[in-house]
Short mmCIF file of N, CA and C in Angstrom, two decimals:
data_model
loop_
_atom_site.label_atom_id
_atom_site.label_comp_id
_atom_site.label_asym_id
_atom_site.label_seq_id
_atom_site.Cartn_x
_atom_site.Cartn_y
_atom_site.Cartn_z
N UNK A 179 14.43 -33.30 9.32
CA UNK A 179 14.24 -33.00 7.93
C UNK A 179 14.76 -31.58 7.68
N UNK A 180 15.61 -31.42 6.69
CA UNK A 180 16.15 -30.11 6.33
C UNK A 180 15.47 -29.60 5.07
N UNK A 181 14.75 -28.50 5.22
CA UNK A 181 14.07 -27.88 4.08
C UNK A 181 14.91 -26.68 3.66
N UNK A 182 15.25 -26.59 2.36
CA UNK A 182 16.06 -25.46 1.89
C UNK A 182 15.38 -24.12 2.22
N UNK A 183 16.19 -23.14 2.59
CA UNK A 183 15.68 -21.83 3.00
C UNK A 183 14.87 -21.14 1.90
N UNK A 184 15.24 -21.33 0.64
CA UNK A 184 14.50 -20.68 -0.43
C UNK A 184 13.07 -21.22 -0.54
N UNK A 185 12.87 -22.48 -0.23
CA UNK A 185 11.52 -23.05 -0.23
C UNK A 185 10.71 -22.49 0.93
N UNK A 186 11.34 -22.36 2.08
CA UNK A 186 10.66 -21.78 3.24
C UNK A 186 10.25 -20.33 2.94
N UNK A 187 11.17 -19.55 2.35
CA UNK A 187 10.85 -18.16 2.00
C UNK A 187 9.70 -18.10 1.01
N UNK A 188 9.69 -18.98 0.01
CA UNK A 188 8.63 -19.02 -0.98
C UNK A 188 7.28 -19.28 -0.33
N UNK A 189 7.25 -20.23 0.59
CA UNK A 189 6.01 -20.56 1.30
C UNK A 189 5.56 -19.40 2.16
N UNK A 190 6.49 -18.77 2.87
CA UNK A 190 6.15 -17.65 3.76
C UNK A 190 5.63 -16.45 2.97
N UNK A 191 6.24 -16.15 1.83
CA UNK A 191 5.78 -15.02 1.01
C UNK A 191 4.35 -15.27 0.53
N UNK A 192 4.07 -16.48 0.08
CA UNK A 192 2.71 -16.82 -0.34
C UNK A 192 1.72 -16.71 0.80
N UNK A 193 2.12 -17.16 1.97
CA UNK A 193 1.26 -17.09 3.14
C UNK A 193 0.99 -15.63 3.52
N UNK A 194 2.02 -14.80 3.50
CA UNK A 194 1.85 -13.39 3.84
C UNK A 194 0.94 -12.68 2.86
N UNK A 195 1.04 -13.00 1.58
CA UNK A 195 0.17 -12.38 0.59
C UNK A 195 -1.29 -12.73 0.84
N UNK A 196 -1.54 -13.95 1.27
CA UNK A 196 -2.90 -14.35 1.58
C UNK A 196 -3.44 -13.63 2.81
N UNK A 197 -2.55 -13.22 3.69
CA UNK A 197 -2.94 -12.58 4.94
C UNK A 197 -3.19 -11.08 4.78
N UNK A 198 -2.93 -10.51 3.62
CA UNK A 198 -3.14 -9.08 3.42
C UNK A 198 -4.58 -8.72 3.72
N UNK A 199 -4.73 -7.65 4.46
CA UNK A 199 -6.06 -7.20 4.85
C UNK A 199 -6.70 -6.37 3.75
N UNK A 200 -5.93 -5.47 3.17
CA UNK A 200 -6.45 -4.55 2.17
C UNK A 200 -5.58 -4.57 0.93
N UNK A 201 -6.19 -4.81 -0.21
CA UNK A 201 -5.46 -4.82 -1.48
C UNK A 201 -5.90 -3.59 -2.27
N UNK A 202 -4.93 -2.79 -2.68
CA UNK A 202 -5.19 -1.57 -3.42
C UNK A 202 -4.77 -1.76 -4.87
N UNK A 203 -5.70 -1.54 -5.78
CA UNK A 203 -5.40 -1.55 -7.21
C UNK A 203 -5.99 -0.27 -7.79
N UNK A 204 -5.11 0.65 -8.14
CA UNK A 204 -5.55 1.96 -8.63
C UNK A 204 -5.72 1.96 -10.14
N UNK A 205 -6.69 2.72 -10.59
CA UNK A 205 -6.86 2.94 -12.03
C UNK A 205 -5.88 4.04 -12.45
N UNK A 206 -5.72 4.22 -13.74
CA UNK A 206 -4.83 5.27 -14.24
C UNK A 206 -5.28 6.65 -13.76
N UNK A 207 -6.59 6.89 -13.78
CA UNK A 207 -7.09 8.21 -13.35
C UNK A 207 -6.87 8.42 -11.85
N UNK A 208 -7.04 7.38 -11.05
CA UNK A 208 -6.79 7.50 -9.62
C UNK A 208 -5.31 7.77 -9.35
N UNK A 209 -4.45 7.05 -10.06
CA UNK A 209 -3.00 7.24 -9.90
C UNK A 209 -2.60 8.67 -10.28
N UNK A 210 -3.17 9.16 -11.37
CA UNK A 210 -2.89 10.53 -11.83
C UNK A 210 -3.36 11.55 -10.77
N UNK A 211 -4.56 11.33 -10.24
CA UNK A 211 -5.11 12.20 -9.20
C UNK A 211 -4.19 12.24 -7.97
N UNK A 212 -3.77 11.06 -7.51
CA UNK A 212 -2.91 10.97 -6.32
C UNK A 212 -1.53 11.56 -6.57
N UNK A 213 -0.97 11.31 -7.74
CA UNK A 213 0.33 11.90 -8.07
C UNK A 213 0.23 13.42 -8.08
N UNK A 214 -0.90 13.97 -8.52
CA UNK A 214 -1.12 15.41 -8.50
C UNK A 214 -1.11 15.96 -7.08
N UNK A 215 -1.73 15.26 -6.16
CA UNK A 215 -1.74 15.68 -4.76
C UNK A 215 -0.32 15.73 -4.21
N UNK A 216 0.45 14.67 -4.49
CA UNK A 216 1.81 14.59 -3.96
C UNK A 216 2.73 15.63 -4.60
N UNK A 217 2.66 15.76 -5.91
CA UNK A 217 3.61 16.63 -6.61
C UNK A 217 3.34 18.12 -6.39
N UNK A 218 2.08 18.50 -6.24
CA UNK A 218 1.76 19.92 -6.03
C UNK A 218 2.12 20.36 -4.62
N UNK A 219 1.96 19.47 -3.65
CA UNK A 219 2.31 19.78 -2.27
C UNK A 219 1.46 20.87 -1.64
N UNK A 220 0.28 21.14 -2.19
CA UNK A 220 -0.57 22.21 -1.66
C UNK A 220 -1.70 21.68 -0.79
N UNK A 221 -1.77 20.38 -0.64
CA UNK A 221 -2.79 19.77 0.21
C UNK A 221 -2.27 19.68 1.63
N UNK A 222 -3.15 19.27 2.54
CA UNK A 222 -2.71 19.08 3.93
C UNK A 222 -1.73 17.91 3.99
N UNK A 223 -0.93 17.90 5.04
CA UNK A 223 0.04 16.81 5.23
C UNK A 223 -0.67 15.46 5.28
N UNK A 224 -1.84 15.43 5.90
CA UNK A 224 -2.63 14.20 6.00
C UNK A 224 -3.01 13.68 4.61
N UNK A 225 -3.48 14.57 3.74
CA UNK A 225 -3.87 14.16 2.39
C UNK A 225 -2.66 13.70 1.57
N UNK A 226 -1.56 14.40 1.70
CA UNK A 226 -0.35 14.01 0.96
C UNK A 226 0.13 12.64 1.42
N UNK A 227 0.16 12.44 2.73
CA UNK A 227 0.58 11.14 3.26
C UNK A 227 -0.36 10.03 2.80
N UNK A 228 -1.64 10.30 2.81
CA UNK A 228 -2.63 9.31 2.36
C UNK A 228 -2.37 8.94 0.90
N UNK A 229 -2.14 9.95 0.07
CA UNK A 229 -1.85 9.71 -1.35
C UNK A 229 -0.56 8.89 -1.52
N UNK A 230 0.46 9.22 -0.74
CA UNK A 230 1.72 8.48 -0.83
C UNK A 230 1.53 7.01 -0.45
N UNK A 231 0.77 6.76 0.59
CA UNK A 231 0.50 5.38 1.01
C UNK A 231 -0.18 4.61 -0.10
N UNK A 232 -1.22 5.20 -0.68
CA UNK A 232 -1.97 4.50 -1.72
C UNK A 232 -1.11 4.25 -2.97
N UNK A 233 -0.28 5.21 -3.33
CA UNK A 233 0.59 5.02 -4.50
C UNK A 233 1.61 3.91 -4.25
N UNK A 234 2.17 3.84 -3.06
CA UNK A 234 3.15 2.79 -2.75
C UNK A 234 2.48 1.42 -2.59
N UNK A 235 1.22 1.39 -2.17
CA UNK A 235 0.52 0.13 -1.95
C UNK A 235 -0.13 -0.42 -3.22
N UNK A 236 -0.19 0.38 -4.26
CA UNK A 236 -0.88 0.01 -5.50
C UNK A 236 -0.35 -1.30 -6.08
N UNK A 237 -1.23 -2.28 -6.20
CA UNK A 237 -0.86 -3.60 -6.73
C UNK A 237 -1.32 -3.82 -8.17
N UNK A 238 -1.74 -2.75 -8.83
CA UNK A 238 -2.11 -2.88 -10.24
C UNK A 238 -0.83 -3.08 -11.06
N UNK A 239 -0.98 -3.28 -12.36
CA UNK A 239 0.17 -3.52 -13.22
C UNK A 239 1.18 -2.37 -13.19
N UNK A 240 0.70 -1.14 -13.04
CA UNK A 240 1.59 0.02 -13.02
C UNK A 240 2.07 0.37 -11.61
N UNK A 241 1.55 -0.28 -10.61
CA UNK A 241 1.89 0.04 -9.22
C UNK A 241 3.19 -0.61 -8.77
N UNK A 242 3.67 -0.15 -7.59
CA UNK A 242 4.92 -0.69 -7.05
C UNK A 242 4.69 -1.78 -6.01
N UNK A 243 3.49 -1.85 -5.45
CA UNK A 243 3.09 -2.93 -4.53
C UNK A 243 4.07 -3.16 -3.38
N UNK A 244 4.42 -2.10 -2.68
CA UNK A 244 5.30 -2.25 -1.52
C UNK A 244 4.53 -2.90 -0.38
N UNK A 245 5.22 -3.71 0.43
CA UNK A 245 4.58 -4.25 1.64
C UNK A 245 4.30 -3.11 2.63
N UNK A 246 3.32 -3.31 3.48
CA UNK A 246 2.94 -2.28 4.46
C UNK A 246 4.12 -1.84 5.32
N UNK A 247 4.96 -2.77 5.72
CA UNK A 247 6.11 -2.45 6.57
C UNK A 247 7.08 -1.51 5.85
N UNK A 248 7.31 -1.74 4.58
CA UNK A 248 8.21 -0.90 3.81
C UNK A 248 7.62 0.51 3.63
N UNK A 249 6.33 0.57 3.38
CA UNK A 249 5.66 1.88 3.26
C UNK A 249 5.80 2.63 4.59
N UNK A 250 5.51 1.95 5.69
CA UNK A 250 5.57 2.57 7.01
C UNK A 250 6.98 3.09 7.30
N UNK A 251 7.99 2.29 7.02
CA UNK A 251 9.37 2.71 7.26
C UNK A 251 9.76 3.90 6.41
N UNK A 252 9.37 3.88 5.14
CA UNK A 252 9.72 4.96 4.22
C UNK A 252 9.06 6.27 4.60
N UNK A 253 7.78 6.21 4.99
CA UNK A 253 7.03 7.42 5.33
C UNK A 253 7.12 7.77 6.81
N UNK A 254 7.85 6.97 7.57
CA UNK A 254 8.05 7.19 9.00
C UNK A 254 6.72 7.24 9.75
N UNK A 255 5.89 6.23 9.48
CA UNK A 255 4.61 6.08 10.18
C UNK A 255 4.48 4.65 10.69
N UNK A 256 3.47 4.40 11.48
CA UNK A 256 3.20 3.07 11.99
C UNK A 256 2.52 2.23 10.92
N UNK A 257 2.71 0.93 10.95
CA UNK A 257 2.05 0.02 10.00
C UNK A 257 0.54 0.16 10.11
N UNK A 258 0.04 0.38 11.29
CA UNK A 258 -1.40 0.55 11.49
C UNK A 258 -1.91 1.77 10.73
N UNK A 259 -1.10 2.82 10.65
CA UNK A 259 -1.47 4.02 9.88
C UNK A 259 -1.62 3.67 8.41
N UNK A 260 -0.69 2.86 7.90
CA UNK A 260 -0.77 2.42 6.50
C UNK A 260 -2.06 1.63 6.28
N UNK A 261 -2.36 0.70 7.18
CA UNK A 261 -3.59 -0.08 7.06
C UNK A 261 -4.83 0.81 7.11
N UNK A 262 -4.81 1.81 7.99
CA UNK A 262 -5.95 2.73 8.10
C UNK A 262 -6.15 3.50 6.80
N UNK A 263 -5.06 3.99 6.22
CA UNK A 263 -5.15 4.76 4.97
C UNK A 263 -5.70 3.88 3.85
N UNK A 264 -5.25 2.63 3.80
CA UNK A 264 -5.72 1.71 2.77
C UNK A 264 -7.19 1.38 2.96
N UNK A 265 -7.61 1.17 4.20
CA UNK A 265 -9.02 0.84 4.45
C UNK A 265 -9.92 2.02 4.13
N UNK A 266 -9.45 3.24 4.40
CA UNK A 266 -10.23 4.43 4.07
C UNK A 266 -10.46 4.51 2.57
N UNK A 267 -9.45 4.18 1.79
CA UNK A 267 -9.54 4.21 0.32
C UNK A 267 -10.60 3.23 -0.16
N UNK A 268 -10.66 2.08 0.45
CA UNK A 268 -11.61 1.06 0.02
C UNK A 268 -13.05 1.41 0.40
N UNK A 269 -13.21 2.31 1.35
CA UNK A 269 -14.54 2.67 1.80
C UNK A 269 -15.02 4.02 1.31
N UNK A 270 -14.27 4.62 0.35
CA UNK A 270 -14.66 5.93 -0.18
C UNK A 270 -14.17 6.07 -1.62
N UNK A 271 -14.62 7.12 -2.28
CA UNK A 271 -14.13 7.38 -3.62
C UNK A 271 -12.79 8.10 -3.53
N UNK A 272 -12.02 8.12 -4.64
CA UNK A 272 -10.69 8.73 -4.60
C UNK A 272 -10.74 10.23 -4.39
N UNK A 273 -11.86 10.86 -4.61
CA UNK A 273 -11.96 12.30 -4.39
C UNK A 273 -12.16 12.62 -2.92
N UNK A 274 -12.42 11.61 -2.09
CA UNK A 274 -12.62 11.84 -0.65
C UNK A 274 -11.34 11.85 0.15
N UNK A 275 -10.20 11.67 -0.50
CA UNK A 275 -8.93 11.59 0.23
C UNK A 275 -8.64 12.84 0.93
#
């Protein structure tokens, strides 16, 4: 049986979305706060990287919703680091970054 590649890709994308461990949806105020951290550049490297991860992972209507692998490649970190940053966000308030 030959299944067209576009159907296979569609199924795989849906499956991968269901497998996401952490879903980030930022509010406007959270996004503004994180953009401030990144643009000022006066925070520690750890805080700036954390803010960058959350902004790239944001799946709200205004977010870019990059996959973890793309975030990791862009920021030159491990995928596990991206997952850790996302899980930290879900377990704390945005001021704890």
